[in-house]
Amino acid sequence: MAAATPTSYTDKIVKTDEVAEFSPEIIDEMNMHVAKYPLERKRSALIPLLMLVQRERGWIDNPGVNFLARFLDLEVTDVWETATFYSMFNLRPVGRHHIQICKTLSCRIMGEPDITEHVCSRLGIHPGETTADGKFTVSMVECLGSCGTAPMMQIGFDYHEDLTIDKNDKRRDHQRTL
Amino acid sequence: MEIRAIGCEPLQLKRVHMKDGHTIKVYRDTGGYLSLKKALTMTPADIIEEVKASALRGRGGAGFPTGMKWSFVPKDSPKEKYVVCNADESEPGSFKDRYLMERDPHSMIEGMIIAAYALGSSTGYIYTRGEYKYLIDIMDVALAEAREAGMLGKNIFGSEFSCDIHTHTGAGAYICGEETALLSSLEGYRGHPRMKPPFPAIEGLYASPTIVNNCETFTSIPQIIEMGGIPWRDLGTEKSGGTKLWSISGHVKKPGVYELPMGYADMEKFIMEDCGGMLRDDKKLKAVIPGGSSVYIMNAGQILGKNVTLDYEGLVAAGSMLGTGGMMVMDETVDVMDTTKNLTEFYKHESCGWCTPCREGTDWLVKIFDRIASGGGRPEDAQLMLDICDNIEGKSFCPLGDAAAWPIQSAIKQVPDDFKKWLHAKTDIYASNV
């Protein structure tokens, strides 16, 4: 299923009435999305706005969800209903650099297992975990549409393709310094 | 990675190697938006007739004739109509739309505007998968350029016709490539598919008449208007018109995006010559998935020396399907049991959970594969998996279930030896089971 497994989010869905606040610039950006859809169809903007909440807050947290429910005139459960379906929404905090390694067929046969093992052993974590300093999270994801340049990974929103172990080392060393 | 046309002049790929080919300036300097101008002098019915004559079939995987799909939209409906571009591109093995959007976004936009005119729509949405954030940024710039140039907005080219198009992001769900699930997602809901009928052409987005087409389908439209439907069709075959983009990956020397005329002969030449042959010269071809992960796996014997033509009919005759044209090539180092396990894990992850056969079936299949991979395979597992596939195929709510069953059914049939050793079977697993 596209959604995360229950254990990864139910512990984070704590009942709080706290509502996140956003700057006027972000509110403008949100309104720009809402304006794309018919007036009575504001819910259409939910996924783009969840993306913005995640960009601003790092993950989809309860105050962010409460904000969207108010902003779009929805129930809090409506927002969770959508947020828990899509695999790009982080329902718990992730590291500053979210390394998403593609594990689907073309990447797998072109060397993904070696890349995964190398990345994880250098960071000292397993897939799904975050380093103690909060800098890196490694996730295994399904096809990202980069099969001709396999193996590949996405870090944040950036594609890194035609990976070799050497290239990985250089990138990791650079990111350690950030 | 290679991006080029073989056996035809580049049409879809006309601008991908041009400097600044993504800008409206280069697009218009090379004939862009002239098809729109021409289309606005035609009647909507004439445009639909040209598209029908072109034998263009939807490039998103199902291959449904585009002109026929358009003709289902009711002419007299008082409701707003919508044109939606499916840029979700989430089929494993397919990566062609990425390069169209990155390097020639205006072709797609022009195709969408022409479609909107033909269908009497004034609003379009481009649904792009969330991971393609950089492409959404490119499309937003292209749409702003088009608005500024008067190609979008009120009274396009001085006509009565007005139209605007917006980008929309998905957030990581394979199922949203299925058109009704895409529409649920576009409305802000979980990406669950909907019952058909009513088809989206009658009740789609916001229960209004809606056309959903793939990126490559839309980029073909300006070419069809420019050339005329019949000349465009004749680039390909009578039943599969025009040219088609193929994404090729895996164990070939030159993976990439190739534009081929429909009916290109043949598949062996394409893999062994055009794509540079096997990645490692001393390794033989073992299997190919020709149309993205949701089609039947072919073994080398079905391809080599068999003159398989690359079009819808040719691949069906050879025992598979064209799908999205996402061809994945595997050499003899690949264990097809592992390949099939990998794809089944994909379908389990991406099953939306809406209907029982698919949700439960894919989960049990992964459990069986896990047991096999940890050494606990049994000879009767082949039949067990085929039985489960039979309970999914044709019995799930949307085609994702079929897509999950087909790789397993075909792998057990076409590459039985790779299963035989894992299942500790002494006899032919397929012949003894089916």
Tab-separated table of C-alpha atoms in Angstrom, chain B residues 251-412:
chain	number	residue	atom	x	y	z
B	251	HIS	CA	21.640	-4.810	-19.368
B	252	VAL	CA	22.184	-2.994	-22.670
B	253	LYS	CA	25.161	-0.855	-23.660
B	254	LYS	CA	23.089	2.172	-24.597
B	255	PRO	CA	20.009	2.539	-22.396
B	256	GLY	CA	17.835	5.557	-23.054
B	257	VAL	CA	14.768	6.973	-24.741
B	258	TYR	CA	14.304	5.987	-28.388
B	259	GLU	CA	11.678	7.167	-30.822
B	260	LEU	CA	10.657	4.427	-33.253
B	261	PRO	CA	7.936	4.301	-35.880
B	262	MET	CA	5.129	1.952	-34.818
B	263	GLY	CA	5.706	-1.425	-36.426
B	264	TYR	CA	9.502	-1.130	-36.212
B	265	ALA	CA	11.186	-4.382	-37.167
B	266	ASP	CA	12.382	-5.934	-35.156
B	267	MET	CA	12.802	-6.243	-31.409
B	268	GLU	CA	16.026	-8.262	-31.690
B	269	LYS	CA	17.654	-5.660	-33.939
B	270	PHE	CA	16.523	-2.916	-31.594
B	271	ILE	CA	18.106	-4.514	-28.523
B	272	MET	CA	21.151	-6.071	-30.133
B	273	GLU	CA	22.112	-3.302	-32.577
B	274	ASP	CA	20.341	-0.003	-31.928
B	275	CYS	CA	20.792	-0.175	-28.165
B	276	GLY	CA	24.344	-1.460	-28.501
B	277	GLY	CA	23.671	-5.074	-27.549
B	278	MET	CA	24.256	-6.723	-24.208
B	279	LEU	CA	26.026	-4.661	-21.559
B	280	ARG	CA	28.623	-7.409	-21.045
B	281	ASP	CA	29.648	-9.069	-24.294
B	282	ASP	CA	30.093	-12.502	-22.749
B	283	LYS	CA	26.619	-12.588	-21.187
B	284	LYS	CA	23.617	-13.834	-23.121
B	285	LEU	CA	20.136	-12.330	-23.189
B	286	LYS	CA	17.837	-14.095	-20.736
B	287	ALA	CA	14.559	-12.177	-20.527
B	288	VAL	CA	12.903	-8.892	-21.457
B	289	ILE	CA	9.914	-7.086	-20.013
B	290	PRO	CA	8.914	-5.055	-23.065
B	291	GLY	CA	6.289	-2.612	-21.863
B	292	GLY	CA	6.887	-1.583	-18.269
B	293	SER	CA	6.504	-3.939	-15.319
B	294	SER	CA	2.779	-4.532	-15.880
B	295	VAL	CA	3.144	-6.851	-18.890
B	296	TYR	CA	4.183	-10.457	-19.477
B	297	ILE	CA	7.879	-11.301	-19.199
B	298	MET	CA	9.384	-12.701	-22.422
B	299	ASN	CA	12.280	-15.141	-22.526
B	300	ALA	CA	15.097	-14.851	-25.069
B	301	GLY	CA	13.575	-17.590	-27.235
B	302	GLN	CA	10.452	-15.489	-27.795
B	303	ILE	CA	12.565	-12.643	-29.188
B	304	LEU	CA	15.704	-13.917	-30.914
B	305	GLY	CA	15.038	-14.886	-34.520
B	306	LYS	CA	11.297	-14.317	-34.124
B	307	ASN	CA	10.960	-10.992	-36.003
B	308	VAL	CA	8.861	-9.387	-33.296
B	309	THR	CA	7.564	-6.044	-34.567
B	310	LEU	CA	7.386	-3.222	-32.080
B	311	ASP	CA	3.748	-2.189	-32.040
B	312	TYR	CA	0.604	-3.149	-30.130
B	313	GLU	CA	-0.257	-6.117	-32.344
B	314	GLY	CA	3.304	-7.381	-32.761
B	315	LEU	CA	3.960	-7.653	-29.055
B	316	VAL	CA	0.609	-9.298	-28.361
B	317	ALA	CA	1.383	-11.876	-31.057
B	318	ALA	CA	4.765	-12.486	-29.419
B	319	GLY	CA	3.109	-13.161	-26.068
B	320	SER	CA	3.370	-9.850	-24.278
B	321	MET	CA	2.136	-6.251	-24.577
B	322	LEU	CA	3.381	-2.809	-25.520
B	323	GLY	CA	2.195	-1.092	-22.330
B	324	THR	CA	4.101	2.152	-21.835
B	325	GLY	CA	7.086	0.966	-23.901
B	326	GLY	CA	9.292	0.667	-20.826
B	327	MET	CA	11.613	-2.126	-21.910
B	328	MET	CA	13.752	-3.790	-19.244
B	329	VAL	CA	16.480	-6.103	-20.501
B	330	MET	CA	17.977	-8.842	-18.349
B	331	ASP	CA	21.052	-10.922	-19.097
B	332	GLU	CA	21.832	-14.426	-17.897
B	333	THR	CA	23.203	-13.215	-14.550
B	334	VAL	CA	19.668	-12.301	-13.466
B	335	ASP	CA	17.598	-14.722	-11.422
B	336	VAL	CA	14.036	-14.335	-12.672
B	337	MET	CA	12.646	-15.625	-9.358
B	338	ASP	CA	14.303	-12.611	-7.740
B	339	THR	CA	13.006	-10.300	-10.492
B	340	THR	CA	9.466	-11.517	-9.987
B	341	LYS	CA	9.799	-11.195	-6.219
B	342	ASN	CA	10.994	-7.618	-6.686
B	343	LEU	CA	8.020	-6.712	-8.864
B	344	THR	CA	5.572	-8.419	-6.521
B	345	GLU	CA	6.947	-6.375	-3.630
B	346	PHE	CA	6.357	-3.310	-5.782
B	347	TYR	CA	2.706	-4.200	-6.378
B	348	LYS	CA	2.159	-5.043	-2.745
B	349	HIS	CA	3.559	-1.661	-1.732
B	350	GLU	CA	1.489	0.157	-4.337
B	351	SER	CA	-1.796	-1.707	-3.915
B	352	CYS	CA	-4.140	1.010	-2.683
B	353	GLY	CA	-5.937	-1.354	-0.312
B	354	TRP	CA	-9.367	-0.602	-1.709
B	355	CYS	CA	-10.328	-4.075	-2.928
B	356	THR	CA	-9.658	-7.394	-1.238
B	357	PRO	CA	-8.237	-9.580	-4.051
B	358	CYS	CA	-5.415	-7.147	-4.754
B	359	ARG	CA	-4.694	-6.057	-1.167
B	360	GLU	CA	-4.677	-9.564	0.305
B	361	GLY	CA	-3.406	-11.357	-2.792
B	362	THR	CA	-0.278	-9.264	-3.233
B	363	ASP	CA	0.450	-9.519	0.487
B	364	TRP	CA	0.257	-13.315	0.477
B	365	LEU	CA	2.345	-13.525	-2.683
B	366	VAL	CA	5.115	-11.505	-1.036
B	367	LYS	CA	4.964	-13.776	2.026
B	368	ILE	CA	5.373	-16.830	-0.225
B	369	PHE	CA	8.261	-15.201	-2.090
B	370	ASP	CA	9.956	-14.362	1.214
B	371	ARG	CA	9.706	-17.986	2.294
B	372	ILE	CA	11.076	-19.180	-1.052
B	373	ALA	CA	13.967	-16.699	-0.926
B	374	SER	CA	14.907	-17.862	2.569
B	375	GLY	CA	15.249	-21.436	1.335
B	376	GLY	CA	11.805	-22.776	2.208
B	377	GLY	CA	10.518	-23.223	-1.339
B	378	ARG	CA	8.264	-26.219	-2.063
B	379	PRO	CA	7.438	-27.770	-5.456
B	380	GLU	CA	3.751	-26.984	-5.017
B	381	ASP	CA	4.459	-23.251	-4.553
B	382	ALA	CA	4.269	-22.683	-8.307
B	383	GLN	CA	0.689	-23.884	-8.385
B	384	LEU	CA	-0.104	-22.009	-5.168
B	385	MET	CA	1.118	-18.744	-6.668
B	386	LEU	CA	-0.729	-19.358	-9.920
B	387	ASP	CA	-3.915	-20.010	-7.948
B	388	ILE	CA	-3.537	-16.761	-6.026
B	389	CYS	CA	-2.851	-14.900	-9.289
B	390	ASP	CA	-6.015	-16.426	-10.708
B	391	ASN	CA	-7.924	-15.046	-7.730
B	392	ILE	CA	-6.575	-11.552	-8.408
B	393	GLU	CA	-6.583	-11.351	-12.210
B	394	GLY	CA	-9.860	-9.995	-13.533
B	395	LYS	CA	-11.320	-9.939	-10.024
B	396	SER	CA	-9.788	-6.756	-8.699
B	397	PHE	CA	-11.368	-3.321	-8.853
B	398	CYS	CA	-8.792	-1.814	-11.220
B	399	PRO	CA	-6.025	-3.091	-13.519
B	400	LEU	CA	-3.357	-2.966	-10.797
B	401	GLY	CA	-4.411	-6.449	-9.754
B	402	ASP	CA	-3.941	-7.806	-13.283
B	403	ALA	CA	-0.575	-6.088	-13.452
B	404	ALA	CA	0.498	-7.828	-10.250
B	405	ALA	CA	-0.560	-11.246	-11.553
B	406	TRP	CA	0.934	-11.108	-15.049
B	407	PRO	CA	4.662	-10.998	-14.189
B	408	ILE	CA	4.277	-14.062	-11.939
B	409	GLN	CA	2.160	-16.049	-14.386
B	410	SER	CA	4.519	-15.333	-17.267
B	411	ALA	CA	7.753	-15.804	-15.306
B	412	ILE	CA	6.706	-19.265	-14.102
